[in-house]
Amino acid sequence: MELDRKREHLEIALSRESQGPCSTWLEYVHPVHIALPELSIDDVDTRVKFLGYELRAPLIIEGMTGGSPQLEKVNAKLAELAQSMGIAIGVGSQRPMLKDPNLVRSYRVVREIARDVPVIANIGGVQLAKMRREEIENLVSSIEADALAVHLNPAQELVQPEGDRDFRGIVDGIRRALEVLSVPIIVKEVGTGLSMEVARTLYEIGVRIFDVAGAGGTNWIKIEWIRASRRGDDPLFVEVARNFMGWGIPTAVSVVEVRSAAPDAVIIASGGIRSGIDVLKSIALGADLAGIAWPALVAVMTGSRELDKIVYELRMAMLLTGSRTIEDVKRCSIVVYGRLAEWICARKLKLRNTRAYVSCMGWSQSWSS
């Protein structure tokens, strides 16, 4: 049942049906074009440090799959892509291997191939809350991971007829994992975003890496709606999923929300990151890296050069904003307007970037911490 669901999720996620209807709100971020950058494209340096490694670009292939021999092949292809590009990679939820240790191989293949980049283990917050110390440690040690991602997905679970319904004890579970593990914890959403309130709670217990996974990309509530519609599930779940398809915090908003609550944390912008321009905008807003899932999946399943395109677009956007390094991107001039500006002003959020100009109520001001 669990493996059938994972295979079904992957098949639907590959289609464009799985995207939207929300936007990331990155369209409300306008980088200021610098016509005199005084740079060569060869000067542009996209390298960053993450989890003790030097990445060739500030990118992470988000955890997507694992748990069967068929899905092991997908993980192997994703690992080859990460290794060849010098970027980080996560595995999908390791929940299946808790029930069947024989499935470890479908996750461990990522480390066996991606030897020179960070590998990130993955488990749901609901499962973590019920796990023993040795089980938590095994999630990481069994695949030689450099960090453990704990995913939060209550909205997706609630629209699944077979999904979880009890989300108590997750904060204590994360606190316990922080005490048990020698590697960092990354707390991530799966497409509906992290708020300032959630980030503050987690920051206070010691979490220092957040993956926002905001609304605007692959929509897991929509995927559950497609599954329920195809299978003829209880009409109640079909209707509820349809009504919640637009639920969540857009990716651009979530980056600013988390940065406001956790000023010195590492923030990964994910959820609808489709271009190098999106990566630049996210970092200028307050992120440190960007996470991609759908483009990486398309690349390995179709042989396209999606990630090469994203990296070149990032380099080009960096040159055109006068940014030689990723640290320069964090200070490049941007104008924030429209719905994103209204949200920032309404919530009194602060941006890290001192050259971010936020249009509030028809007038513009520098809006930094």
Tab-separated table of C-alpha atoms in Angstrom:
chain	number	residue	atom	x	y	z
A	1	MET	CA	0.000	0.000	0.000
A	2	GLU	CA	2.753	2.449	1.021
A	3	LEU	CA	4.885	1.587	-2.035
A	4	ASP	CA	1.922	1.780	-4.392
A	5	ARG	CA	1.198	5.254	-3.046
A	6	LYS	CA	4.810	6.345	-3.548
A	7	ARG	CA	4.862	5.119	-7.140
A	8	GLU	CA	1.530	6.834	-7.804
A	9	HIS	CA	2.818	10.075	-6.264
A	10	LEU	CA	5.908	10.003	-8.486
A	11	GLU	CA	3.925	9.338	-11.652
A	12	ILE	CA	1.508	12.219	-10.987
A	13	ALA	CA	4.297	14.554	-9.842
A	14	LEU	CA	5.990	14.172	-13.231
A	15	SER	CA	2.963	15.625	-15.014
A	16	ARG	CA	2.156	19.314	-15.306
A	17	GLU	CA	-1.185	18.488	-13.702
A	18	SER	CA	0.649	18.453	-10.370
A	19	GLN	CA	1.647	22.122	-10.598
A	20	GLY	CA	-0.227	25.170	-9.275
A	21	PRO	CA	-2.753	26.694	-9.070
A	22	CYS	CA	-0.860	28.918	-6.604
A	23	SER	CA	2.068	31.132	-7.564
A	24	THR	CA	5.345	31.443	-5.658
A	25	TRP	CA	4.913	35.265	-5.564
A	26	LEU	CA	8.488	35.573	-6.805
A	27	GLU	CA	6.956	37.549	-9.674
A	28	TYR	CA	6.618	40.412	-7.163
A	29	VAL	CA	10.416	40.604	-6.778
A	30	HIS	CA	12.165	42.706	-9.424
A	31	PRO	CA	15.977	42.689	-9.432
A	32	VAL	CA	17.461	46.041	-10.461
A	33	HIS	CA	19.320	45.625	-13.764
A	34	ILE	CA	22.946	46.818	-13.698
A	35	ALA	CA	24.042	47.793	-17.209
A	36	LEU	CA	27.619	48.448	-16.021
A	37	PRO	CA	28.446	45.334	-13.993
A	38	GLU	CA	32.238	45.584	-14.569
A	39	LEU	CA	32.336	41.777	-14.542
A	40	SER	CA	33.121	38.974	-16.951
A	41	ILE	CA	30.854	35.944	-16.878
A	42	ASP	CA	34.010	34.019	-15.945
A	43	ASP	CA	34.257	36.160	-12.791
A	44	VAL	CA	30.868	34.966	-11.519
A	45	ASP	CA	31.278	32.413	-8.721
A	46	THR	CA	28.221	30.364	-7.701
A	47	ARG	CA	30.008	28.248	-5.075
A	48	VAL	CA	28.645	28.007	-1.511
A	49	LYS	CA	29.478	25.985	1.583
A	50	PHE	CA	26.775	23.706	3.031
A	51	LEU	CA	26.986	20.894	5.607
A	52	GLY	CA	30.775	20.914	5.430
A	53	TYR	CA	30.960	20.625	1.625
A	54	GLU	CA	31.628	23.159	-1.092
A	55	LEU	CA	28.796	23.081	-3.623
A	56	ARG	CA	29.375	24.310	-7.169
A	57	ALA	CA	25.982	26.033	-7.072
A	58	PRO	CA	23.558	26.874	-4.223
A	59	LEU	CA	21.191	24.050	-5.153
A	60	ILE	CA	19.692	21.002	-3.455
A	61	ILE	CA	17.810	18.213	-5.213
A	62	GLU	CA	14.893	17.805	-2.843
A	63	GLY	CA	14.080	14.388	-1.387
A	64	MET	CA	11.466	12.682	-3.538
A	65	THR	CA	11.524	8.924	-3.502
A	66	GLY	CA	12.862	5.548	-2.382
A	67	GLY	CA	11.394	2.394	-0.911
A	68	SER	CA	11.360	-0.108	-3.808
A	69	PRO	CA	13.721	-1.495	-6.484
A	70	GLN	CA	11.965	0.618	-9.144
A	71	LEU	CA	12.298	3.791	-7.109
A	72	GLU	CA	15.924	2.897	-6.313
A	73	LYS	CA	16.664	3.391	-10.014
A	74	VAL	CA	15.207	6.907	-9.878
A	75	ASN	CA	17.278	7.711	-6.789
A	76	ALA	CA	20.396	6.435	-8.552
A	77	LYS	CA	19.794	8.762	-11.503
A	78	LEU	CA	19.164	11.719	-9.203
A	79	ALA	CA	22.364	10.899	-7.287
A	80	GLU	CA	24.356	10.805	-10.542
A	81	LEU	CA	22.988	14.238	-11.403
A	82	ALA	CA	23.878	15.666	-7.972
A	83	GLN	CA	27.383	14.200	-8.065
A	84	SER	CA	28.087	15.435	-11.591
A	85	MET	CA	26.851	18.958	-10.835
A	86	GLY	CA	28.371	19.237	-7.369
A	87	ILE	CA	25.089	19.992	-5.586
A	88	ALA	CA	23.348	18.553	-2.515
A	89	ILE	CA	20.670	15.857	-2.612
A	90	GLY	CA	18.005	14.500	-0.277
A	91	VAL	CA	16.220	11.151	-0.267
A	92	GLY	CA	12.488	10.644	-0.016
A	93	SER	CA	10.754	9.686	3.207
A	94	GLN	CA	12.462	6.694	4.829
A	95	ARG	CA	9.231	5.588	6.470
A	96	PRO	CA	9.010	2.383	4.350
A	97	MET	CA	12.403	1.140	5.575
A	98	LEU	CA	11.221	1.390	9.179
A	99	LYS	CA	8.865	-1.487	8.369
A	100	ASP	CA	11.146	-3.361	5.963
A	101	PRO	CA	14.933	-3.037	6.490
A	102	ASN	CA	15.463	-4.646	3.069
A	103	LEU	CA	14.431	-1.324	1.521
A	104	VAL	CA	17.472	0.523	2.918
A	105	ARG	CA	19.311	-0.132	-0.340
A	106	SER	CA	16.863	2.051	-2.306
A	107	TYR	CA	18.009	5.027	-0.209
A	108	ARG	CA	21.639	4.097	0.389
A	109	VAL	CA	22.301	4.060	-3.357
A	110	VAL	CA	22.277	7.860	-3.210
A	111	ARG	CA	25.359	7.965	-0.962
A	112	GLU	CA	27.096	5.217	-2.915
A	113	ILE	CA	26.898	7.340	-6.056
A	114	ALA	CA	26.958	10.877	-4.640
A	115	ARG	CA	30.179	10.521	-2.653
A	116	ASP	CA	31.347	14.132	-2.808
A	117	VAL	CA	28.194	16.100	-1.996
A	118	PRO	CA	25.859	16.369	1.013
A	119	VAL	CA	23.235	13.638	1.330
A	120	ILE	CA	20.157	14.362	3.436
A	121	ALA	CA	18.060	11.697	5.178
A	122	ASN	CA	14.302	12.221	5.529
A	123	ILE	CA	11.437	11.294	7.853
A	124	GLY	CA	8.018	12.713	8.651
A	125	GLY	CA	7.501	14.628	11.870
A	126	VAL	CA	4.634	12.315	12.849
A	127	GLN	CA	6.874	9.250	12.513
A	128	LEU	CA	9.811	10.936	14.278
A	129	ALA	CA	7.637	11.657	17.327
A	130	LYS	CA	7.127	7.899	17.843
A	131	MET	CA	10.642	6.670	17.109
A	132	ARG	CA	13.201	5.269	19.527
A	133	ARG	CA	16.693	6.729	19.758
A	134	GLU	CA	18.326	3.875	17.835
A	135	GLU	CA	15.753	4.161	15.049
A	136	ILE	CA	16.460	7.875	14.660
A	137	GLU	CA	20.189	7.248	14.530
A	138	ASN	CA	19.691	4.471	11.974
A	139	LEU	CA	17.911	6.834	9.572
A	140	VAL	CA	21.160	8.751	9.246
A	141	SER	CA	23.812	6.054	9.696
A	142	SER	CA	22.217	3.552	7.307
A	143	ILE	CA	22.701	5.898	4.359
A	144	GLU	CA	25.703	7.864	5.735
A	145	ALA	CA	23.698	11.082	5.618
A	146	ASP	CA	25.077	14.506	6.512
A	147	ALA	CA	21.771	15.815	7.920
A	148	LEU	CA	18.244	14.659	8.693
A	149	ALA	CA	15.287	16.452	7.120
A	150	VAL	CA	12.089	16.277	9.146
A	151	HIS	CA	9.131	17.005	6.910
A	152	LEU	CA	5.890	18.581	8.043
A	153	ASN	CA	2.870	17.946	5.804
A	154	PRO	CA	-0.378	18.111	7.796
A	155	ALA	CA	-2.409	19.519	4.901
A	156	GLN	CA	-1.426	16.679	2.565
A	157	GLU	CA	-2.069	14.044	5.236
A	158	LEU	CA	-5.526	15.384	6.052
A	159	VAL	CA	-6.757	15.096	2.462
A	160	GLN	CA	-5.547	11.478	2.171
A	161	PRO	CA	-8.164	8.926	3.241
A	162	GLU	CA	-5.260	6.853	4.620
A	163	GLY	CA	-3.270	9.839	5.924
A	164	ASP	CA	-2.192	10.791	9.445
A	165	ARG	CA	-4.631	12.650	11.691
A	166	ASP	CA	-2.633	13.205	14.894
A	167	PHE	CA	0.184	15.779	14.778
A	168	ARG	CA	0.926	15.985	18.490
A	169	GLY	CA	4.427	15.499	19.874
A	170	ILE	CA	6.349	16.625	16.787
A	171	VAL	CA	8.155	19.495	18.528
A	172	ASP	CA	9.296	17.146	21.289
A	173	GLY	CA	10.356	14.617	18.658
A	174	ILE	CA	12.504	17.206	16.903
A	175	ARG	CA	13.973	18.350	20.221
A	176	ARG	CA	14.892	14.750	21.040
A	177	ALA	CA	16.461	14.219	17.599
A	178	LEU	CA	18.567	17.354	18.081
A	179	GLU	CA	19.927	15.824	21.288
A	180	VAL	CA	20.498	12.368	19.798
A	181	LEU	CA	22.074	13.121	16.437
A	182	SER	CA	25.546	14.393	15.661
A	183	VAL	CA	24.355	15.816	12.331
A	184	PRO	CA	22.069	18.851	11.828
A	185	ILE	CA	18.291	18.711	11.602
A	186	ILE	CA	16.585	20.407	8.654
A	187	VAL	CA	12.890	21.121	9.142
A	188	LYS	CA	10.971	21.332	5.889
A	189	GLU	CA	7.459	21.619	4.562
A	190	VAL	CA	6.258	19.873	1.404
A	191	GLY	CA	4.476	22.585	-0.561
A	192	THR	CA	2.466	24.719	1.854
A	193	GLY	CA	5.253	26.744	3.435
A	194	LEU	CA	6.632	27.606	6.878
A	195	SER	CA	5.377	30.624	8.819
A	196	MET	CA	7.201	32.986	11.159
A	197	GLU	CA	5.368	31.399	14.106
A	198	VAL	CA	6.472	27.862	13.244
A	199	ALA	CA	10.035	28.980	12.505
A	200	ARG	CA	10.228	30.815	15.830
A	201	THR	CA	9.061	27.733	17.772
A	202	LEU	CA	11.634	25.542	16.051
A	203	TYR	CA	14.421	28.120	16.306
A	204	GLU	CA	13.864	28.327	20.056
A	205	ILE	CA	14.507	24.574	20.466
A	206	GLY	CA	17.689	24.725	18.383
A	207	VAL	CA	16.768	24.190	14.719
A	208	ARG	CA	19.104	26.214	12.507
A	209	ILE	CA	18.275	24.976	8.979
A	210	PHE	CA	14.859	25.471	7.391
A	211	ASP	CA	13.541	24.377	3.987
A	212	VAL	CA	10.426	26.466	3.371
A	213	ALA	CA	8.872	24.344	0.561
A	214	GLY	CA	6.259	26.997	-0.078
A	215	ALA	CA	3.200	27.057	-2.275
A	216	GLY	CA	3.689	27.662	-5.979
A	217	GLY	CA	5.289	24.503	-7.308
A	218	THR	CA	4.335	20.847	-7.098
A	219	ASN	CA	1.043	20.807	-5.210
A	220	TRP	CA	0.704	17.722	-3.032
A	221	ILE	CA	-2.881	18.528	-2.109
A	222	LYS	CA	-3.668	18.613	-5.821
A	223	ILE	CA	-1.828	15.316	-6.287
A	224	GLU	CA	-3.990	13.760	-3.572
A	225	TRP	CA	-7.079	15.176	-5.320
A	226	ILE	CA	-5.970	13.550	-8.592
A	227	ARG	CA	-5.361	10.236	-6.794
A	228	ALA	CA	-8.715	10.350	-5.032
A	229	SER	CA	-10.555	11.242	-8.248
A	230	ARG	CA	-8.909	8.420	-10.207
A	231	ARG	CA	-9.547	5.795	-7.565
A	232	GLY	CA	-13.120	6.781	-6.839
A	233	ASP	CA	-12.402	7.515	-3.180
A	234	ASP	CA	-14.967	8.914	-0.765
A	235	PRO	CA	-16.350	12.057	-2.487
A	236	LEU	CA	-15.809	13.974	0.758
A	237	PHE	CA	-12.029	13.752	0.330
A	238	VAL	CA	-12.239	14.672	-3.341
A	239	GLU	CA	-14.208	17.837	-2.543
A	240	VAL	CA	-12.071	18.803	0.454
A	241	ALA	CA	-8.862	18.416	-1.560
A	242	ARG	CA	-10.309	20.566	-4.347
A	243	ASN	CA	-11.198	23.325	-1.857
A	244	PHE	CA	-7.721	23.303	-0.299
A	245	MET	CA	-5.699	23.345	-3.528
A	246	GLY	CA	-4.923	27.037	-3.025
A	247	TRP	CA	-3.939	26.624	0.630
A	248	GLY	CA	-0.492	27.577	1.896
A	249	ILE	CA	2.143	30.285	2.109
A	250	PRO	CA	3.785	31.213	-1.206
A	251	THR	CA	7.499	30.449	-1.392
A	252	ALA	CA	8.625	34.101	-1.542
A	253	VAL	CA	6.547	34.938	1.529
A	254	SER	CA	7.785	31.923	3.459
A	255	VAL	CA	11.432	32.871	2.898
A	256	VAL	CA	10.813	36.300	4.449
A	257	GLU	CA	8.676	34.839	7.254
A	258	VAL	CA	11.368	32.369	8.302
A	259	ARG	CA	14.201	34.896	7.955
A	260	SER	CA	12.294	37.290	10.226
A	261	ALA	CA	12.032	34.608	12.923
A	262	ALA	CA	15.477	33.056	12.469
A	263	PRO	CA	17.940	35.792	11.439
A	264	ASP	CA	21.073	33.626	11.497
A	265	ALA	CA	19.582	30.368	10.234
A	266	VAL	CA	20.341	28.681	6.921
A	267	ILE	CA	17.250	28.955	4.738
A	268	ILE	CA	16.501	26.837	1.693
A	269	ALA	CA	13.958	28.325	-0.710
A	270	SER	CA	11.958	25.584	-2.395
A	271	GLY	CA	8.527	25.234	-3.930
A	272	GLY	CA	8.214	26.276	-7.563
A	273	ILE	CA	11.874	27.183	-8.171
A	274	ARG	CA	12.041	26.775	-11.931
A	275	SER	CA	14.842	29.049	-13.152
A	276	GLY	CA	18.124	30.648	-12.193
A	277	ILE	CA	16.249	33.947	-11.896
A	278	ASP	CA	14.022	32.329	-9.245
A	279	VAL	CA	17.159	31.233	-7.389
A	280	LEU	CA	18.627	34.747	-7.466
A	281	LYS	CA	15.358	36.349	-6.323
A	282	SER	CA	15.028	33.857	-3.460
A	283	ILE	CA	18.553	34.508	-2.201
A	284	ALA	CA	18.108	38.282	-2.522
A	285	LEU	CA	14.931	37.938	-0.417
A	286	GLY	CA	16.679	36.062	2.383
A	287	ALA	CA	17.444	32.474	1.390
A	288	ASP	CA	20.907	30.882	1.303
A	289	LEU	CA	20.217	28.051	-1.131
A	290	ALA	CA	17.382	26.852	-3.336
A	291	GLY	CA	15.765	23.437	-3.471
A	292	ILE	CA	14.484	21.905	-6.694
A	293	ALA	CA	12.429	18.779	-7.243
A	294	TRP	CA	10.312	18.827	-10.401
A	295	PRO	CA	13.100	20.158	-12.695
A	296	ALA	CA	15.499	17.472	-11.417
A	297	LEU	CA	12.903	14.749	-11.877
A	298	VAL	CA	12.187	15.921	-15.422
A	299	ALA	CA	15.933	16.055	-16.150
A	300	VAL	CA	16.604	12.451	-15.131
A	301	MET	CA	13.434	11.032	-16.670
A	302	THR	CA	13.718	12.812	-20.024
A	303	GLY	CA	17.442	13.487	-20.385
A	304	SER	CA	16.893	17.253	-20.551
A	305	ARG	CA	19.446	19.792	-19.323
A	306	GLU	CA	17.108	21.575	-16.918
A	307	LEU	CA	19.702	21.985	-14.175
A	308	ASP	CA	22.413	23.199	-16.542
A	309	LYS	CA	19.943	25.827	-17.718
A	310	ILE	CA	19.136	26.886	-14.152
A	311	VAL	CA	22.821	27.268	-13.256
A	312	TYR	CA	23.600	29.299	-16.374
A	313	GLU	CA	20.559	31.515	-15.780
A	314	LEU	CA	21.752	32.089	-12.205
A	315	ARG	CA	25.226	33.104	-13.422
A	316	MET	CA	23.704	35.424	-16.010
A	317	ALA	CA	21.331	36.995	-13.466
A	318	MET	CA	24.230	37.456	-11.061
A	319	LEU	CA	26.271	39.320	-13.676
A	320	LEU	CA	23.268	41.487	-14.581
A	321	THR	CA	22.832	42.531	-10.936
A	322	GLY	CA	26.536	43.180	-10.449
A	323	SER	CA	26.930	40.151	-8.177
A	324	ARG	CA	30.225	38.301	-8.397
A	325	THR	CA	29.463	35.860	-5.547
A	326	ILE	CA	26.401	34.445	-3.809
A	327	GLU	CA	27.185	36.733	-0.863
A	328	ASP	CA	26.842	39.661	-3.279
A	329	VAL	CA	23.422	38.351	-4.362
A	330	LYS	CA	22.263	38.679	-0.748
A	331	ARG	CA	22.914	42.431	-1.047
A	332	CYS	CA	21.830	43.106	-4.632
A	333	SER	CA	19.167	45.750	-5.232
A	334	ILE	CA	15.605	44.486	-5.571
A	335	VAL	CA	12.195	46.100	-5.600
A	336	VAL	CA	9.381	44.203	-3.869
A	337	TYR	CA	5.829	45.189	-4.762
A	338	GLY	CA	2.278	43.913	-5.138
A	339	ARG	CA	0.845	41.186	-2.918
A	340	LEU	CA	4.260	40.226	-1.529
A	341	ALA	CA	4.934	43.814	-0.417
A	342	GLU	CA	1.484	44.013	1.163
A	343	TRP	CA	2.107	40.805	3.117
A	344	ILE	CA	5.548	41.997	4.303
A	345	CYS	CA	4.107	45.300	5.458
A	346	ALA	CA	0.999	43.764	7.065
A	347	ARG	CA	3.074	41.260	9.027
A	348	LYS	CA	5.857	43.804	9.760
A	349	LEU	CA	8.474	41.379	8.454
A	350	LYS	CA	12.118	42.330	8.084
A	351	LEU	CA	14.400	41.561	5.161
A	352	ARG	CA	18.091	40.755	5.508
A	353	ASN	CA	18.896	42.677	2.331
A	354	THR	CA	19.581	46.371	3.019
A	355	ARG	CA	19.032	47.101	-0.683
A	356	ALA	CA	15.514	45.668	-0.758
A	357	TYR	CA	12.926	48.349	-1.436
A	358	VAL	CA	9.414	47.365	-0.397
A	359	SER	CA	6.459	49.267	-1.801
A	360	CYS	CA	3.985	49.816	1.033
A	361	MET	CA	0.660	51.571	0.462
A	362	GLY	CA	1.829	53.285	-2.696
A	363	TRP	CA	5.177	54.507	-1.364
A	364	SER	CA	8.524	52.773	-1.229
A	365	GLN	CA	11.058	52.459	1.560
A	366	SER	CA	14.129	50.423	2.370
A	367	TRP	CA	12.833	47.627	4.615
A	368	SER	CA	15.686	45.782	6.232
A	369	SER	CA	16.583	44.513	9.650
